[in-house]
XYZ file of C-alpha atoms in Angstrom:
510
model
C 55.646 -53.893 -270.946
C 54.645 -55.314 -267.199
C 58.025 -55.959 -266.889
C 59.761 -52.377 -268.064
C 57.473 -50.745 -265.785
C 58.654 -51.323 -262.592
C 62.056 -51.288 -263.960
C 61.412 -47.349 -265.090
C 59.703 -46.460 -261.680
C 62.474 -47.698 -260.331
C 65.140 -44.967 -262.151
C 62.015 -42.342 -260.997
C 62.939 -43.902 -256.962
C 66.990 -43.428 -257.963
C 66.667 -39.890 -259.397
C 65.286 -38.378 -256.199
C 68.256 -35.987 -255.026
C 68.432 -37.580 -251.709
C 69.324 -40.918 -253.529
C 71.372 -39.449 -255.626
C 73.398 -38.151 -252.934
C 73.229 -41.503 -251.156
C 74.592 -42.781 -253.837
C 77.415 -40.509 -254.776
C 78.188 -40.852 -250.923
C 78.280 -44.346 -250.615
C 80.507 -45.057 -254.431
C 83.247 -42.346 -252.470
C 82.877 -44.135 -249.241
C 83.556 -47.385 -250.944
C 86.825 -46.154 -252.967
C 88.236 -44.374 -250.229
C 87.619 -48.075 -248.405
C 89.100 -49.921 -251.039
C 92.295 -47.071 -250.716
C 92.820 -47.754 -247.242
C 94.595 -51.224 -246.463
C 92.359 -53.678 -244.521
C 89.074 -51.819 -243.749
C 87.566 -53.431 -246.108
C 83.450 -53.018 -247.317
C 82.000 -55.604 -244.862
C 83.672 -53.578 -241.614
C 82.024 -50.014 -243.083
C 79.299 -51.047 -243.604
C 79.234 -52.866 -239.920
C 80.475 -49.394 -238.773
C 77.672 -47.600 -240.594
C 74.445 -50.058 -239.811
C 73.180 -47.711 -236.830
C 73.275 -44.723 -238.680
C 70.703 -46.181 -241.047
C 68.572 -46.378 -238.512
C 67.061 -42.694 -239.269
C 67.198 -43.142 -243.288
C 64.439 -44.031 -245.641
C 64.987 -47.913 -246.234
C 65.859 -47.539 -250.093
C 68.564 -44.422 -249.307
C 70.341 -46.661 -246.952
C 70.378 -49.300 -249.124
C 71.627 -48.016 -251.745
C 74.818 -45.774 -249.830
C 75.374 -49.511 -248.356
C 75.604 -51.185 -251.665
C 77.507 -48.165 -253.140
C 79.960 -48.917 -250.386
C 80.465 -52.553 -251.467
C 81.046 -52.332 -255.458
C 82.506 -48.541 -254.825
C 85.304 -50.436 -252.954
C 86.336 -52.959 -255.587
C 87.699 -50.670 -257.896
C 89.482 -48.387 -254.694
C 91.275 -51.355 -253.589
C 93.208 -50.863 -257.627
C 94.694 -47.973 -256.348
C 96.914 -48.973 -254.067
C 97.447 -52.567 -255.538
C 98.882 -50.757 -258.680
C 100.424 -47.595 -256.555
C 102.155 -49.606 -253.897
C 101.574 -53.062 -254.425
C 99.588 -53.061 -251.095
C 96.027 -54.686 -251.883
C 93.621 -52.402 -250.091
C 90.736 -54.886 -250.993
C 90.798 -58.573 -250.824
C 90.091 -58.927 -254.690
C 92.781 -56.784 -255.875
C 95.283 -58.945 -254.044
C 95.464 -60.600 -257.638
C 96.110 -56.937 -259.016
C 98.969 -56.488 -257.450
C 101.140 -59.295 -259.894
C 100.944 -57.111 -262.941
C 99.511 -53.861 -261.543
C 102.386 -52.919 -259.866
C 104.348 -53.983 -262.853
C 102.833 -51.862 -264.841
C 103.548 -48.851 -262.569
C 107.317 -49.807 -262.553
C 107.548 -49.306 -266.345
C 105.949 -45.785 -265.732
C 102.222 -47.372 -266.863
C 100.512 -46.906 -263.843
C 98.335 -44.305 -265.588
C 97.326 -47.664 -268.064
C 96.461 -50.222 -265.408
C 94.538 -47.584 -263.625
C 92.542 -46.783 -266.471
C 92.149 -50.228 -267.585
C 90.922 -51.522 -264.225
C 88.445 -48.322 -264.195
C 86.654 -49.447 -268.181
C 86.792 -53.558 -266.974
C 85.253 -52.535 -263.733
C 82.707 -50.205 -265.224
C 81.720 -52.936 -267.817
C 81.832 -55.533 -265.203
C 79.446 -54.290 -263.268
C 77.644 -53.150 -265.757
C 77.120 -56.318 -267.198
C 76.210 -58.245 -263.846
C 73.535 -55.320 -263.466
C 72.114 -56.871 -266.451
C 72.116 -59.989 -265.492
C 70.861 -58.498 -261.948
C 67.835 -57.209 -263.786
C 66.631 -59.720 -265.819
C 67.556 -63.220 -263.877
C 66.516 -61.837 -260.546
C 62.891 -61.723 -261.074
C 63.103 -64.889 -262.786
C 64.767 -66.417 -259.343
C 61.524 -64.758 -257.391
C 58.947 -66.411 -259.177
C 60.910 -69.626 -258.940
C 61.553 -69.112 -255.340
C 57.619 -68.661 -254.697
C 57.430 -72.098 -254.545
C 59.692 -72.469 -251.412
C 57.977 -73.532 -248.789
C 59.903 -74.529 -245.040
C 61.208 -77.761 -246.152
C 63.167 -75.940 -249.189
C 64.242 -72.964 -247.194
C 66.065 -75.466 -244.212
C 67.601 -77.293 -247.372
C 68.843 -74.063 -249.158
C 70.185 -73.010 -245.649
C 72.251 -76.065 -245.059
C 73.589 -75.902 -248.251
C 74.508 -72.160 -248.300
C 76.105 -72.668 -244.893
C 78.237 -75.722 -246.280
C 79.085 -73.802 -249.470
C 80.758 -71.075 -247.725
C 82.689 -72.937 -245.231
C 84.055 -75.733 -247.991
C 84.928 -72.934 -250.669
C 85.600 -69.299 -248.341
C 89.357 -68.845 -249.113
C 92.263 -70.443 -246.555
C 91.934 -74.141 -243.866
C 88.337 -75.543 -245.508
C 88.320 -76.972 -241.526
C 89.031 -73.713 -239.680
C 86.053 -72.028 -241.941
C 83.833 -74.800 -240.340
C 84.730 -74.681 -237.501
C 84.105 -70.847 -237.452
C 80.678 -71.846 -239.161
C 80.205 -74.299 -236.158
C 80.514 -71.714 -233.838
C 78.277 -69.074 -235.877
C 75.526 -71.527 -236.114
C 76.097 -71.921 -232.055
C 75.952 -68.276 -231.741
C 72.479 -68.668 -233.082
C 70.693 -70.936 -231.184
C 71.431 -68.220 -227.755
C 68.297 -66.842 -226.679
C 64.394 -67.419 -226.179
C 63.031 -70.743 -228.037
C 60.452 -68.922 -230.443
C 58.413 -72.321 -230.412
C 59.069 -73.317 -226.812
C 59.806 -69.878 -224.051
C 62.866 -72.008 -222.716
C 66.105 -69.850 -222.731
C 69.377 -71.193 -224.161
C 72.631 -70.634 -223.199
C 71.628 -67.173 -221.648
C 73.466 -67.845 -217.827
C 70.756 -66.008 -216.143
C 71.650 -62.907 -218.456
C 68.125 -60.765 -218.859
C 70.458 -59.189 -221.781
C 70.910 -62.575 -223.837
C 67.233 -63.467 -223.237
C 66.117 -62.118 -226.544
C 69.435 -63.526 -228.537
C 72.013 -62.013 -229.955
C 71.633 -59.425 -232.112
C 73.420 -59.027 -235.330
C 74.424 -55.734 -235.417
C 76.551 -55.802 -232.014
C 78.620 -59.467 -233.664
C 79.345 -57.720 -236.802
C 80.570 -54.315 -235.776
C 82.538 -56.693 -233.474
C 83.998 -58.905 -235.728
C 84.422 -57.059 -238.945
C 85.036 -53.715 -237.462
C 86.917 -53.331 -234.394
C 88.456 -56.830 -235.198
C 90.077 -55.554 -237.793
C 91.367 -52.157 -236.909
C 93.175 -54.188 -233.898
C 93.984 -56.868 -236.308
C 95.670 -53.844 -239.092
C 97.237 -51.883 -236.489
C 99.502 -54.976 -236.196
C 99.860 -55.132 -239.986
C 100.507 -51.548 -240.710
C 103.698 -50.899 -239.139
C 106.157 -51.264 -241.867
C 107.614 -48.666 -243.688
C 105.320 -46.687 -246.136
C 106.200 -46.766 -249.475
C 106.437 -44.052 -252.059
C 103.697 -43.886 -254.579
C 104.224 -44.495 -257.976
C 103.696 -41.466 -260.218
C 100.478 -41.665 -262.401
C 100.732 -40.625 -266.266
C 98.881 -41.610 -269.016
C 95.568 -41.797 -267.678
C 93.566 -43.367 -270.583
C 94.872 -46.427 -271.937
C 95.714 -46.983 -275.626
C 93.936 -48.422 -278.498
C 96.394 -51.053 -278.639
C 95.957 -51.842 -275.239
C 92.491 -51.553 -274.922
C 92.036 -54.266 -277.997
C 95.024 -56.497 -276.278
C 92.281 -56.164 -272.986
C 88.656 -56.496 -274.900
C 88.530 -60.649 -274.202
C 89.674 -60.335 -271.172
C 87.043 -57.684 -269.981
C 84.266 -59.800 -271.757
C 85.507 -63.056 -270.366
C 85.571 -61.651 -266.624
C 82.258 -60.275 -267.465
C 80.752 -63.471 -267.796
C 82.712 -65.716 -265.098
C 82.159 -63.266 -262.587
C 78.631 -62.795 -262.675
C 78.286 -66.669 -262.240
C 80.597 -67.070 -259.602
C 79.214 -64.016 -257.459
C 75.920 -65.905 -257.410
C 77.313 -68.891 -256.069
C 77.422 -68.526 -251.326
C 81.105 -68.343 -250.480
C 82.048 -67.187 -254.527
C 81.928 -63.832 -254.615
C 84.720 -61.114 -255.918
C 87.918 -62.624 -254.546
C 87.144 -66.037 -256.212
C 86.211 -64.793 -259.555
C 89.406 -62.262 -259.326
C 91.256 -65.366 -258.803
C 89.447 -67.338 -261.288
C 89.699 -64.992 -264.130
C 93.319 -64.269 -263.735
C 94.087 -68.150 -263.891
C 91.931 -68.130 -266.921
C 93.254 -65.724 -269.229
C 96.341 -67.077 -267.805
C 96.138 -70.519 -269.159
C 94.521 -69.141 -272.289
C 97.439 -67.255 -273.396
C 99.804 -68.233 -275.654
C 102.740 -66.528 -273.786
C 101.780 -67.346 -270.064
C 105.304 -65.652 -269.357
C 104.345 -62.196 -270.124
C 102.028 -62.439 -266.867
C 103.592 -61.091 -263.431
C 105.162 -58.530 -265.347
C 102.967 -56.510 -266.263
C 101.119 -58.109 -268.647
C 97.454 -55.836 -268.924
C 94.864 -58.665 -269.392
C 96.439 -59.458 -265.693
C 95.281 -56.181 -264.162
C 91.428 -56.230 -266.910
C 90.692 -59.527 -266.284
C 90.586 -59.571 -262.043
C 89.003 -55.706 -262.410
C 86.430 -56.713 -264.509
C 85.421 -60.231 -262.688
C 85.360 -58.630 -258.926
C 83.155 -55.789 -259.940
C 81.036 -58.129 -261.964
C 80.544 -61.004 -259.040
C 80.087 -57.740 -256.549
C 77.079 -56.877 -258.296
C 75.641 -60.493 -259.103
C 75.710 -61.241 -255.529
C 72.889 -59.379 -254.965
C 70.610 -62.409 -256.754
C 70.439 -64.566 -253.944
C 69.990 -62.072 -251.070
C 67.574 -60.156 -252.681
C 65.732 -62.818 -254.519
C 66.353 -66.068 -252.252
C 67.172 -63.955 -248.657
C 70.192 -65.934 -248.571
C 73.416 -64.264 -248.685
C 76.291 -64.998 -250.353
C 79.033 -63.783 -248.987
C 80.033 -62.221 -245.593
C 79.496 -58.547 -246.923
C 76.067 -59.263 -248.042
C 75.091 -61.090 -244.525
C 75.663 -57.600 -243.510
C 73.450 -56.359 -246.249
C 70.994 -58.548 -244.787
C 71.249 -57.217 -241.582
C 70.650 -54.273 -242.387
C 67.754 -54.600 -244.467
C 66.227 -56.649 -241.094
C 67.098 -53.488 -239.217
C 64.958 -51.421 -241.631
C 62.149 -54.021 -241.171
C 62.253 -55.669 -244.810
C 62.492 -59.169 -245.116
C 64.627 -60.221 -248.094
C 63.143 -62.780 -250.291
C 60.622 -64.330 -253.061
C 58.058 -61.514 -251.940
C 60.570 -58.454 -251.962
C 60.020 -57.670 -255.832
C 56.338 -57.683 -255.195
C 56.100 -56.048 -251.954
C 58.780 -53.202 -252.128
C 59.450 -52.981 -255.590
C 60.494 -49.870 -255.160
C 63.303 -50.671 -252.970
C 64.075 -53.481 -255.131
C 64.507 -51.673 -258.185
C 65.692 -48.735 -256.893
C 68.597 -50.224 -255.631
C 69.349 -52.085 -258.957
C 69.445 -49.470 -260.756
C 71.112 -46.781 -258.169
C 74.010 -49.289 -259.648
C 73.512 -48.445 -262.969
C 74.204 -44.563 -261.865
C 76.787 -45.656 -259.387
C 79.227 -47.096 -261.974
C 78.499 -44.343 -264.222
C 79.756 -41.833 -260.912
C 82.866 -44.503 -260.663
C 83.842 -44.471 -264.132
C 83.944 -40.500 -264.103
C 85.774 -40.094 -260.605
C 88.399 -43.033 -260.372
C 90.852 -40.954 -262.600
C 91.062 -37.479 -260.824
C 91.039 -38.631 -257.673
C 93.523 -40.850 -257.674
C 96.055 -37.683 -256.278
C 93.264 -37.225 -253.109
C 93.074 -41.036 -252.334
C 97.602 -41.040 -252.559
C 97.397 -38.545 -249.868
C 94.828 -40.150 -247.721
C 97.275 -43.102 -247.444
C 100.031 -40.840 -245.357
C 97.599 -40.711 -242.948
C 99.077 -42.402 -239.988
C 96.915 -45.585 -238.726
C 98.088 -44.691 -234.882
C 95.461 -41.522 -235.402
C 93.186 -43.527 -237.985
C 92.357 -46.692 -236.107
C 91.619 -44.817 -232.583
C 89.166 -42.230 -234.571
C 87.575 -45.600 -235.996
C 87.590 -47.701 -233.047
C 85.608 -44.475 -231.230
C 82.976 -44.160 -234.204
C 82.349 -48.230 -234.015
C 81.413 -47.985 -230.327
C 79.645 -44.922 -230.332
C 77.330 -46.812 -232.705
C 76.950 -49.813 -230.890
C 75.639 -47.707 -227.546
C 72.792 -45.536 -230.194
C 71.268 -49.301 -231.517
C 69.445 -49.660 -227.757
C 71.362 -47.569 -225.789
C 72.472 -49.801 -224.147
C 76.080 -50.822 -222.446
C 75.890 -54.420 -223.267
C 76.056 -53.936 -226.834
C 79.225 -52.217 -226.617
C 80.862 -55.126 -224.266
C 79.244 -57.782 -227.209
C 81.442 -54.816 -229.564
C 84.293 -55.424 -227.907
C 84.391 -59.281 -226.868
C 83.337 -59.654 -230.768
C 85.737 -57.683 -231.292
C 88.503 -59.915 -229.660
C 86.914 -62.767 -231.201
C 87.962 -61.323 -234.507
C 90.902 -60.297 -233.950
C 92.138 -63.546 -232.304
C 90.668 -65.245 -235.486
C 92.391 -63.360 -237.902
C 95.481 -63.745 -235.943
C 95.283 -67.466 -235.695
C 94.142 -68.125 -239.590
C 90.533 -68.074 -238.673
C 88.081 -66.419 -241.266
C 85.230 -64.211 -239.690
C 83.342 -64.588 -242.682
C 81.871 -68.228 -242.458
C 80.652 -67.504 -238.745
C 78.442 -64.758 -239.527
C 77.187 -65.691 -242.647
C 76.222 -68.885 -240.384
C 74.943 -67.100 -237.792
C 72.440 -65.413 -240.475
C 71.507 -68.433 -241.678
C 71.474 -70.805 -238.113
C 68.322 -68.815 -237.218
C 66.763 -69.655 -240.905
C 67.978 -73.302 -240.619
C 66.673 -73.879 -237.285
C 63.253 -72.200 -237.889
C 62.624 -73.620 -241.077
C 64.068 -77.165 -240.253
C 61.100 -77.198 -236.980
C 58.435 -76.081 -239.284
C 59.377 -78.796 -241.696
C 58.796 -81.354 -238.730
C 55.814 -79.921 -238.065
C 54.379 -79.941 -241.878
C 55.935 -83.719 -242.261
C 54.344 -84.856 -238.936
C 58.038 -85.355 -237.814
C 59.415 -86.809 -240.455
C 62.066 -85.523 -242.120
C 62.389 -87.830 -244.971
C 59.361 -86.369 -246.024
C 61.652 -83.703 -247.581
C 63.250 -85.844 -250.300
C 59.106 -86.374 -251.617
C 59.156 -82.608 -252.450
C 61.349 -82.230 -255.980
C 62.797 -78.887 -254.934
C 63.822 -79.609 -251.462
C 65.335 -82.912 -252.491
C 67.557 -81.210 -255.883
C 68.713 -78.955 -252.805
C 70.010 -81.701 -250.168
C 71.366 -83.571 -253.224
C 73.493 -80.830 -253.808
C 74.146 -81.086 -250.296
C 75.399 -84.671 -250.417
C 77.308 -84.395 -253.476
C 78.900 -81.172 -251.789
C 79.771 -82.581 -248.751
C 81.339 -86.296 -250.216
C 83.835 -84.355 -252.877
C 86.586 -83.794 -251.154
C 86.674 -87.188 -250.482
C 85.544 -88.678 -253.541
C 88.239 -86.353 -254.963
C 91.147 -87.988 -252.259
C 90.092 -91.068 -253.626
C 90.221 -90.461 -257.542
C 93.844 -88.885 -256.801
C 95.020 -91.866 -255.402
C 93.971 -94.291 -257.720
C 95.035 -92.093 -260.443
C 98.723 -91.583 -258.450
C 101.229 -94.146 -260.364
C 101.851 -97.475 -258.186
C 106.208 -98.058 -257.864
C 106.615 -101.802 -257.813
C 108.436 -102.618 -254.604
C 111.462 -104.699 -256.811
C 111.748 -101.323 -258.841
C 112.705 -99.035 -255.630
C 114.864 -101.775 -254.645
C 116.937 -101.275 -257.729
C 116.719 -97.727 -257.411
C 118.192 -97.531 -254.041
C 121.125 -99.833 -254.730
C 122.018 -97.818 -257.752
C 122.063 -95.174 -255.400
């Protein structure tokens, strides 16, 4: 009964009609997001961060996270529409999504991807509920030697598993983690890397990097992209799947459940690499692998189901741990920072309200997606006509406007825009944005946390592998960090040896 209490007061926080409306604003934010090709959740919400600056802490939460999973299922839309992923996780969509549509089933794969995203996320909610706590009280025991440990390791998870060059993303990480260390010395007064710039004195601040790099980055970055042809939409009929389809999709939707809400947990996972995974899974599960890429319907259930599930379960270790696991929630955790609440083992017990009134603003939020994602599929078709020589301009105006309220001040709009070159030259030269802020959250943790550590073990740093927490953590680490190469190694052993006297009689035969 302790533990249903604050869970109840916590639908009494989400059923206040200002979060309601937060919340119904933030799930139709997110799918007209996921609709529009490239501006994805992490460059709204960097958009949106100074308008929460005037918003009750819990309301601005939970528009923000009704942004993120909101998105996942709008990015469906125009994967199965125009095979055009307007989300990174629906990329995978696309292979029998737009199949579907071809055969006239677009109304089917829509309405599929709506159920497996609404039980998704409704089973990583769950989860959400009942493991997060558990994390908490676990995570009580952290003290500065375990928080520098689970640092390091969450900044080496996400740059060895983010998506694309494993040495580009740490690189970027490299220079996030650089980014960090500008400013004021909190134990010291000396300034670093500041050039005599009063401005840079007090560090940089988060808000100005992200709007940068995930917002203007990208709308200079897509106006590149978006000059091809439009295409026409594929007409939508049959808006509620059939029995037999809905039976042929049930393991699917239950397996995605599950392998999501595990992989979202994990720093760098998160809802393009359980799309991924889960497609490859029911993939190699069925027993007529051929059927998928056209338009096979566990292909469009199973990706739905696992994105919106990992979008959710990502929550864990921001809220719980104040580690984030992916570049969207480093935003998150920005701007929770912004509305002065620290995210961690104390967050539950300290602002349980916030805590559970975002958790279960989800449970209503998939509810509001479930009931909209049908009938508005004909608003979101139109949206897309819009033209991105008047979109991006609008954007690119709203994104700097912002920057100049935070302090009003005209340096944060230059950091906007050399951020935003930064970004866009990354994304142009392979380079994902992701692993450099997600390091330059966690530098500041790393660096703090790694000085205390010195100070508790009288400067000595092996001290750390004494405490059984800290050392499971740079274990990890270790084992982390050697597998690509222990892997190299087992591949070539494993790779069959040619005896030179064979090739020889190969290439005279030749």
């Amino acid at each position: 009964m302790d533990f249903l209490q604050p869970v109840l007061d916590g639908f009494g926080v989400v059923l206040v009609p200002t979060n309601l409306l937060y919340c119904l604003l933030g799930v139709v934010i997110g799918m007209l997001i996921g609709v529009l090709p490239g501006l994805g959740p992490a460059a709204t919400i960097a958009i949106l961060l100074p308008l929460t600056y005037g918003i009750d802490p819990v309301t601005a939460i939970i528009m923000l996270a009704g942004i993120f999973y909101g998105a996942q299922y709008g990015g469906t839309i125009t994967s199965v529409l125009l095979r055009l992923p307007g989300e990174a996780s629906s990329v995978v969509t696309v292979f029998d999504g737009y199949q579907l549509a071809k055969q006239g089933k677009a109304g089917t794969a829509l309405g599929i991807a709506a159920i497996g995203s609404f039980i998704g996320g409704t089973v990583g909610i769950i989860g959400l509920t009942f493991l997060a706590p558990v994390v908490a009280g676990f995570a009580l025991d952290f003290g500065p030697p375990e928080y520098a440990a689970l640092a390091l390791l969450g900044i080496l998870l996400v740059a060895t598993i983010s998506n694309g060059s494993k040495t580009k993303a740490l690189i970027a990480a490299a220079f996030g983690l650089l980014l960090a260390t500008v400013g004021r010395d909190v134990f010291t007064g000396a300034e670093r890397f500041t050039f005599g710039n009063l401005s840079l004195a007090d560090g940089i601040d988060f808000v100005p990097v992200a709007m940068g790099l995930f917002g203007l980055g990208e709308i200079l970055y897509n106006l590149e992209e978006r000059h091809r042809a439009a295409k026409a939409p594929a007409k939508v009929a049959n808006a509620w799947p059939s029995r037999a389809d809905l039976k042929q999709s049930s393991g699917a939707i239950g397996r995605g459940s599950v392998l999501g809400f595990f992989l979202g947990i994990l720093p760098g996972g998160g809802a393009t690499i359980s799309s991924l995974a889960a497609y490859a899974l029911e993939k190699k599960r069925s027993k007529h692998p051929e059927r998928f890429g056209k338009g096979a319907v566990e292909g469009v259930a199973a990706p739905e189901t696992a994105n919106n599930a990992a979008a959710t379960s990502s929550f864990i270790p921001l809220l719980t741990l104040g580690i984030p696991a992916n570049a969207t929630m480093a935003l998150m955790f920005g701007a929770l920072l912004i509305q002065g609440v620290t995210p961690g083992p104390q967050l539950v017990d300290q602002h349980p309200d916030l805590f559970w009134g975002v958790v279960n603003s989800m449970y209503i939020g998939n509810i509001l997606l479930l009931i909209m994602s049908v009938p508005l599929v004909g608003v979101f078709v139109r949206i897309l006509r819009v033209r991105a020589a008047i979109l991006a301009p609008v954007t690119a105006l709203i994104t700097l406007l912002g920057a100049y309220t935070i302090n009003n001040s005209m340096f944060d709009v230059v950091l906007v825009v050399f951020f935003g070159i930064v970004g866009y030259l990354m994304k142009k030269f392979g380079f994902e944005p992701g692993p450099l802020v997600l390091a330059f959250v966690l530098g500041e943790l790393l660096e703090a946390n790694l000085r205390r550590s010195l100070l508790v073990l009288n400067g000595d740093l092996g001290g750390m592998f004494g405490r059984p927490i800290s050392a499971t953590l740079l274990v990890v680490f270790v084992a982390v960090a050697l597998w690509p190469a222990a892997k190299s190694l087992l591949a070539r052993r494993q790779a069959p040896v040619v005896e030179p006297h064979k090739t020889k009689k190969v290439k005279e035969n030749a």
